[in-house]
């Protein structure tokens, strides 16, 4: 079974803090994704990495950056957290190939106060 | 650019009743189509997917979906709903070329009455 884990289920941070969300997958998948999920908006893509050290901006990259130094790990960074970044963050991975399904982690619910 | 519309935000059905969740997509070529389910506090789990061949696709937990190109639809069905099916359901479309990430609909929340 594919396993995607995220470092925290719940996180509370203050405005202006630098926040790191970590995601690890154990199936040697090339592609990894970060989404944010908000009520009524579904999942929106923040960033996508198609291989180590490779990344592409998604639909809402502003205020976020990412890092992929190792194949199994994909980090999402909020350089200076703001209250409008309070959300559920979901990580996913996929074997290379656009017909392949994505496997999701359990999510991190981030609250910025 | 591809897009997905799930017109029903919230649906309530009685346990044992049939279910149909609607999904309409916009994409110029043949899409890859997925249905995911999210139980409360959980990540998303794949129910089924379509990328070619038979337009009626069987998935896990007794779900099926039918791809109708003429209607740009990929509706999810289940003949008899169980209380454990209460969850949020997301339809997603993937492109055969170009954009490599999925585009998700806004989701349909299913409530099951005893």
mmCIF file of C-alpha atoms in Angstrom:
data_model
loop_
_atom_site.group_PDB
_atom_site.id
_atom_site.type_symbol
_atom_site.label_atom_id
_atom_site.label_comp_id
_atom_site.label_asym_id
_atom_site.label_seq_id
_atom_site.Cartn_x
_atom_site.Cartn_y
_atom_site.Cartn_z
ATOM 1 C CA UNK A 1 0.000 0.000 0.000
ATOM 2 C CA UNK A 2 1.115 3.493 -0.814
ATOM 3 C CA UNK A 3 1.613 5.604 2.235
ATOM 4 C CA UNK A 4 1.735 9.383 2.261
ATOM 5 C CA UNK A 5 2.384 10.948 5.633
ATOM 6 C CA UNK A 6 2.253 14.562 6.724
ATOM 7 C CA UNK A 7 4.233 15.850 9.660
ATOM 8 C CA UNK A 8 1.322 17.311 11.624
ATOM 9 C CA UNK A 9 -2.437 16.833 11.675
ATOM 10 C CA UNK A 10 -3.063 20.148 13.416
ATOM 11 C CA UNK A 11 -0.866 23.225 13.583
ATOM 12 C CA UNK A 12 -1.404 26.652 15.117
ATOM 13 C CA UNK A 13 0.948 29.469 14.145
ATOM 14 C CA UNK A 14 1.086 33.232 14.598
ATOM 15 C CA UNK A 15 0.932 35.804 11.842
ATOM 16 C CA UNK A 16 4.383 36.454 10.386
ATOM 17 C CA UNK A 17 5.894 33.117 11.425
ATOM 18 C CA UNK A 18 7.704 30.911 8.932
ATOM 19 C CA UNK A 19 5.862 27.605 8.646
ATOM 20 C CA UNK A 20 7.081 24.293 7.279
ATOM 21 C CA UNK A 21 4.706 21.520 6.260
ATOM 22 C CA UNK A 22 6.383 18.229 5.497
ATOM 23 C CA UNK A 23 5.177 15.366 3.334
ATOM 24 C CA UNK A 24 6.798 11.972 2.878
ATOM 25 C CA UNK A 25 5.812 9.135 0.537
ATOM 26 C CA UNK A 26 7.178 5.617 0.579
ATOM 27 C CA UNK A 27 6.479 4.382 -2.956
ATOM 28 C CA UNK A 28 9.266 6.019 -4.944
ATOM 29 C CA UNK A 29 6.776 8.236 -6.784
ATOM 30 C CA UNK A 30 8.212 10.869 -9.090
ATOM 31 C CA UNK A 31 5.371 13.388 -8.797
ATOM 32 C CA UNK A 32 4.284 15.147 -5.627
ATOM 33 C CA UNK A 33 1.663 17.830 -5.039
ATOM 34 C CA UNK A 34 0.500 20.343 -2.469
ATOM 35 C CA UNK A 35 -3.153 21.387 -2.403
ATOM 36 C CA UNK A 36 -5.161 23.559 -0.119
ATOM 37 C CA UNK A 37 -8.759 22.689 0.646
ATOM 38 C CA UNK A 38 -11.342 25.291 1.613
ATOM 39 C CA UNK A 39 -15.115 24.827 2.021
ATOM 40 C CA UNK A 40 -16.961 25.340 -1.246
ATOM 41 C CA UNK A 41 -13.746 25.669 -3.239
ATOM 42 C CA UNK A 42 -12.627 22.052 -3.425
ATOM 43 C CA UNK A 43 -8.899 21.415 -3.746
ATOM 44 C CA UNK A 44 -6.684 24.028 -5.315
ATOM 45 C CA UNK A 45 -3.177 23.269 -6.463
ATOM 46 C CA UNK A 46 -0.414 25.277 -4.807
ATOM 47 C CA UNK A 47 2.719 23.623 -6.219
ATOM 48 C CA UNK A 48 3.670 20.499 -8.063
ATOM 49 C CA UNK A 49 7.031 18.709 -8.233
ATOM 50 C CA UNK A 50 7.610 16.310 -11.101
ATOM 51 C CA UNK A 51 10.991 15.109 -9.831
ATOM 52 C CA UNK A 52 13.727 15.900 -7.341
ATOM 53 C CA UNK A 53 14.585 19.602 -7.349
ATOM 54 C CA UNK A 54 11.936 20.225 -10.041
ATOM 55 C CA UNK A 55 8.822 22.257 -9.354
ATOM 56 C CA UNK A 56 5.975 24.038 -11.067
ATOM 57 C CA UNK A 57 3.621 26.677 -9.755
ATOM 58 C CA UNK A 58 0.028 25.670 -9.418
ATOM 59 C CA UNK A 59 -3.063 27.844 -9.386
ATOM 60 C CA UNK A 60 -2.433 29.677 -6.105
ATOM 61 C CA UNK A 61 1.346 29.812 -5.408
ATOM 62 C CA UNK A 62 1.433 33.319 -3.921
ATOM 63 C CA UNK A 63 2.755 33.326 -0.373
ATOM 64 C CA UNK A 64 4.126 29.789 -0.642
ATOM 65 C CA UNK A 65 7.340 28.107 -1.699
ATOM 66 C CA UNK A 66 8.388 24.469 -1.878
ATOM 67 C CA UNK A 67 11.447 22.290 -1.563
ATOM 68 C CA UNK A 68 12.168 18.826 -2.909
ATOM 69 C CA UNK A 69 15.714 17.773 -2.119
ATOM 70 C CA UNK A 70 14.939 14.052 -1.880
ATOM 71 C CA UNK A 71 12.520 12.011 -3.919
ATOM 72 C CA UNK A 72 10.395 10.923 -0.978
ATOM 73 C CA UNK A 73 10.001 14.317 0.678
ATOM 74 C CA UNK A 74 8.163 17.443 -0.463
ATOM 75 C CA UNK A 75 7.997 20.476 1.811
ATOM 76 C CA UNK A 76 5.621 23.408 1.667
ATOM 77 C CA UNK A 77 6.889 26.657 3.171
ATOM 78 C CA UNK A 78 4.874 29.658 4.225
ATOM 79 C CA UNK A 79 7.505 32.385 4.373
ATOM 80 C CA UNK A 80 5.401 34.726 6.507
ATOM 81 C CA UNK A 81 2.120 33.184 7.570
ATOM 82 C CA UNK A 82 -1.032 35.234 7.254
ATOM 83 C CA UNK A 83 -4.559 34.634 8.532
ATOM 84 C CA UNK A 84 -5.836 34.007 5.004
ATOM 85 C CA UNK A 85 -3.579 30.953 4.868
ATOM 86 C CA UNK A 86 -5.652 29.258 7.532
ATOM 87 C CA UNK A 87 -6.788 26.121 5.724
ATOM 88 C CA UNK A 88 -6.482 22.363 5.283
ATOM 89 C CA UNK A 89 -3.338 21.398 3.391
ATOM 90 C CA UNK A 90 -3.208 18.113 1.518
ATOM 91 C CA UNK A 91 -0.151 16.447 0.066
ATOM 92 C CA UNK A 92 -0.350 13.840 -2.703
ATOM 93 C CA UNK A 93 2.015 11.691 -4.717
ATOM 94 C CA UNK A 94 1.745 9.845 -7.997
ATOM 95 C CA UNK A 95 3.826 7.579 -10.170
ATOM 96 C CA UNK A 96 4.815 9.488 -13.300
ATOM 97 C CA UNK A 97 2.058 9.393 -15.934
ATOM 98 C CA UNK A 98 -1.019 11.554 -16.144
ATOM 99 C CA UNK A 99 -3.453 8.641 -16.138
ATOM 100 C CA UNK A 100 -2.156 7.466 -12.787
ATOM 101 C CA UNK A 101 -4.094 8.313 -9.668
ATOM 102 C CA UNK A 102 -2.824 10.499 -6.886
ATOM 103 C CA UNK A 103 -2.467 9.157 -3.347
ATOM 104 C CA UNK A 104 -3.242 11.581 -0.568
ATOM 105 C CA UNK A 105 -1.958 12.138 2.928
ATOM 106 C CA UNK A 106 -4.344 12.753 5.849
ATOM 107 C CA UNK A 107 -3.958 16.517 5.678
ATOM 108 C CA UNK A 108 -2.687 19.252 7.994
ATOM 109 C CA UNK A 109 -5.184 21.709 9.398
ATOM 110 C CA UNK A 110 -3.287 24.961 9.815
ATOM 111 C CA UNK A 111 -4.654 27.846 11.830
ATOM 112 C CA UNK A 112 -2.870 31.197 11.674
ATOM 113 C CA UNK A 113 -3.821 33.595 14.448
ATOM 114 C CA UNK B 1 -7.934 24.925 -19.484
ATOM 115 C CA UNK B 2 -9.876 22.132 -17.877
ATOM 116 C CA UNK B 3 -12.583 22.630 -15.261
ATOM 117 C CA UNK B 4 -14.979 20.513 -13.217
ATOM 118 C CA UNK B 5 -18.469 21.355 -11.987
ATOM 119 C CA UNK B 6 -20.266 19.486 -9.257
ATOM 120 C CA UNK B 7 -23.662 21.197 -9.199
ATOM 121 C CA UNK B 8 -24.880 19.671 -5.939
ATOM 122 C CA UNK B 9 -23.191 21.066 -2.843
ATOM 123 C CA UNK B 10 -25.126 18.881 -0.425
ATOM 124 C CA UNK B 11 -27.294 15.781 -0.928
ATOM 125 C CA UNK B 12 -29.302 13.819 1.634
ATOM 126 C CA UNK B 13 -30.512 10.286 0.935
ATOM 127 C CA UNK B 14 -32.078 7.576 3.053
ATOM 128 C CA UNK B 15 -30.091 4.461 3.838
ATOM 129 C CA UNK B 16 -30.838 1.824 1.208
ATOM 130 C CA UNK B 17 -31.837 4.362 -1.422
ATOM 131 C CA UNK B 18 -29.982 4.792 -4.696
ATOM 132 C CA UNK B 19 -27.501 7.606 -5.217
ATOM 133 C CA UNK B 20 -26.289 9.636 -8.163
ATOM 134 C CA UNK B 21 -23.722 12.419 -7.808
ATOM 135 C CA UNK B 22 -23.275 14.660 -10.792
ATOM 136 C CA UNK B 23 -20.016 15.769 -12.381
ATOM 137 C CA UNK B 24 -19.536 17.811 -15.541
ATOM 138 C CA UNK B 25 -16.121 18.585 -16.950
ATOM 139 C CA UNK B 26 -14.661 20.857 -19.558
ATOM 140 C CA UNK B 27 -11.637 19.671 -21.514
ATOM 141 C CA UNK B 28 -10.853 19.718 -25.219
ATOM 142 C CA UNK B 29 -9.526 16.178 -25.618
ATOM 143 C CA UNK B 30 -10.291 12.851 -23.959
ATOM 144 C CA UNK B 31 -9.868 13.425 -20.259
ATOM 145 C CA UNK B 32 -8.751 11.235 -17.431
ATOM 146 C CA UNK B 33 -11.551 11.259 -14.851
ATOM 147 C CA UNK B 34 -11.486 10.373 -11.185
ATOM 148 C CA UNK B 35 -13.834 10.183 -8.227
ATOM 149 C CA UNK B 36 -12.406 10.523 -4.725
ATOM 150 C CA UNK B 37 -14.103 10.261 -1.337
ATOM 151 C CA UNK B 38 -13.087 12.096 1.818
ATOM 152 C CA UNK B 39 -14.403 10.861 5.151
ATOM 153 C CA UNK B 40 -14.416 13.349 8.040
ATOM 154 C CA UNK B 41 -10.887 14.193 9.169
ATOM 155 C CA UNK B 42 -9.305 12.023 6.493
ATOM 156 C CA UNK B 43 -7.395 12.476 3.279
ATOM 157 C CA UNK B 44 -8.879 11.603 -0.100
ATOM 158 C CA UNK B 45 -9.313 8.006 -1.216
ATOM 159 C CA UNK B 46 -9.724 6.982 -4.842
ATOM 160 C CA UNK B 47 -13.096 5.389 -5.635
ATOM 161 C CA UNK B 48 -12.606 4.837 -9.361
ATOM 162 C CA UNK B 49 -11.059 6.267 -12.491
ATOM 163 C CA UNK B 50 -11.620 6.360 -16.231
ATOM 164 C CA UNK B 51 -9.012 6.876 -18.904
ATOM 165 C CA UNK B 52 -10.110 4.739 -21.861
ATOM 166 C CA UNK B 53 -12.190 1.763 -22.890
ATOM 167 C CA UNK B 54 -15.496 0.778 -21.351
ATOM 168 C CA UNK B 55 -17.420 3.902 -20.402
ATOM 169 C CA UNK B 56 -18.973 2.243 -17.347
ATOM 170 C CA UNK B 57 -16.356 1.982 -14.624
ATOM 171 C CA UNK B 58 -16.612 -0.060 -11.459
ATOM 172 C CA UNK B 59 -14.955 1.107 -8.292
ATOM 173 C CA UNK B 60 -14.554 0.213 -4.664
ATOM 174 C CA UNK B 61 -17.349 0.105 -2.079
ATOM 175 C CA UNK B 62 -19.981 -0.725 -4.713
ATOM 176 C CA UNK B 63 -19.675 2.551 -6.635
ATOM 177 C CA UNK B 64 -19.736 2.921 -10.391
ATOM 178 C CA UNK B 65 -19.511 5.844 -12.797
ATOM 179 C CA UNK B 66 -20.399 6.343 -16.428
ATOM 180 C CA UNK B 67 -18.421 8.500 -18.844
ATOM 181 C CA UNK B 68 -20.684 10.249 -21.358
ATOM 182 C CA UNK B 69 -18.642 12.199 -23.861
ATOM 183 C CA UNK B 70 -21.681 13.805 -25.518
ATOM 184 C CA UNK B 71 -22.764 15.285 -22.175
ATOM 185 C CA UNK B 72 -19.257 15.919 -20.793
ATOM 186 C CA UNK B 73 -20.346 14.073 -17.690
ATOM 187 C CA UNK B 74 -18.956 11.462 -15.327
ATOM 188 C CA UNK B 75 -21.704 10.807 -12.790
ATOM 189 C CA UNK B 76 -21.131 8.573 -9.781
ATOM 190 C CA UNK B 77 -23.792 6.031 -8.790
ATOM 191 C CA UNK B 78 -24.519 3.503 -6.107
ATOM 192 C CA UNK B 79 -27.653 1.328 -6.075
ATOM 193 C CA UNK B 80 -28.038 1.151 -2.289
ATOM 194 C CA UNK B 81 -26.408 3.632 0.076
ATOM 195 C CA UNK B 82 -25.032 2.618 3.478
ATOM 196 C CA UNK B 83 -24.677 4.936 6.483
ATOM 197 C CA UNK B 84 -20.897 4.622 6.167
ATOM 198 C CA UNK B 85 -21.060 6.311 2.735
ATOM 199 C CA UNK B 86 -21.662 9.679 4.412
ATOM 200 C CA UNK B 87 -18.663 11.750 3.295
ATOM 201 C CA UNK B 88 -17.593 14.377 0.801
ATOM 202 C CA UNK B 89 -17.117 13.315 -2.805
ATOM 203 C CA UNK B 90 -14.837 14.991 -5.309
ATOM 204 C CA UNK B 91 -14.740 14.618 -9.056
ATOM 205 C CA UNK B 92 -11.449 15.430 -10.777
ATOM 206 C CA UNK B 93 -10.196 15.712 -14.340
ATOM 207 C CA UNK B 94 -6.674 15.153 -15.589
ATOM 208 C CA UNK B 95 -5.317 16.258 -18.932
ATOM 209 C CA UNK B 96 -3.796 13.856 -21.432
ATOM 210 C CA UNK B 97 -1.304 16.551 -22.411
ATOM 211 C CA UNK B 98 -0.144 19.782 -20.869
ATOM 212 C CA UNK B 99 -1.087 20.428 -17.244
ATOM 213 C CA UNK B 100 0.074 17.505 -15.174
ATOM 214 C CA UNK B 101 -2.007 18.019 -12.051
ATOM 215 C CA UNK B 102 -5.654 17.184 -11.488
ATOM 216 C CA UNK B 103 -8.372 19.818 -11.455
ATOM 217 C CA UNK B 104 -10.962 19.146 -8.762
ATOM 218 C CA UNK B 105 -14.592 20.070 -8.438
ATOM 219 C CA UNK B 106 -15.841 21.842 -5.343
ATOM 220 C CA UNK B 107 -17.228 18.631 -3.862
ATOM 221 C CA UNK B 108 -20.620 17.191 -2.881
ATOM 222 C CA UNK B 109 -21.330 16.437 0.747
ATOM 223 C CA UNK B 110 -23.479 13.328 1.193
ATOM 224 C CA UNK B 111 -25.613 12.869 4.271
ATOM 225 C CA UNK B 112 -27.322 9.510 4.893
ATOM 226 C CA UNK B 113 -30.526 9.351 6.922
ATOM 227 C CA UNK B 114 -31.369 6.180 8.846
#
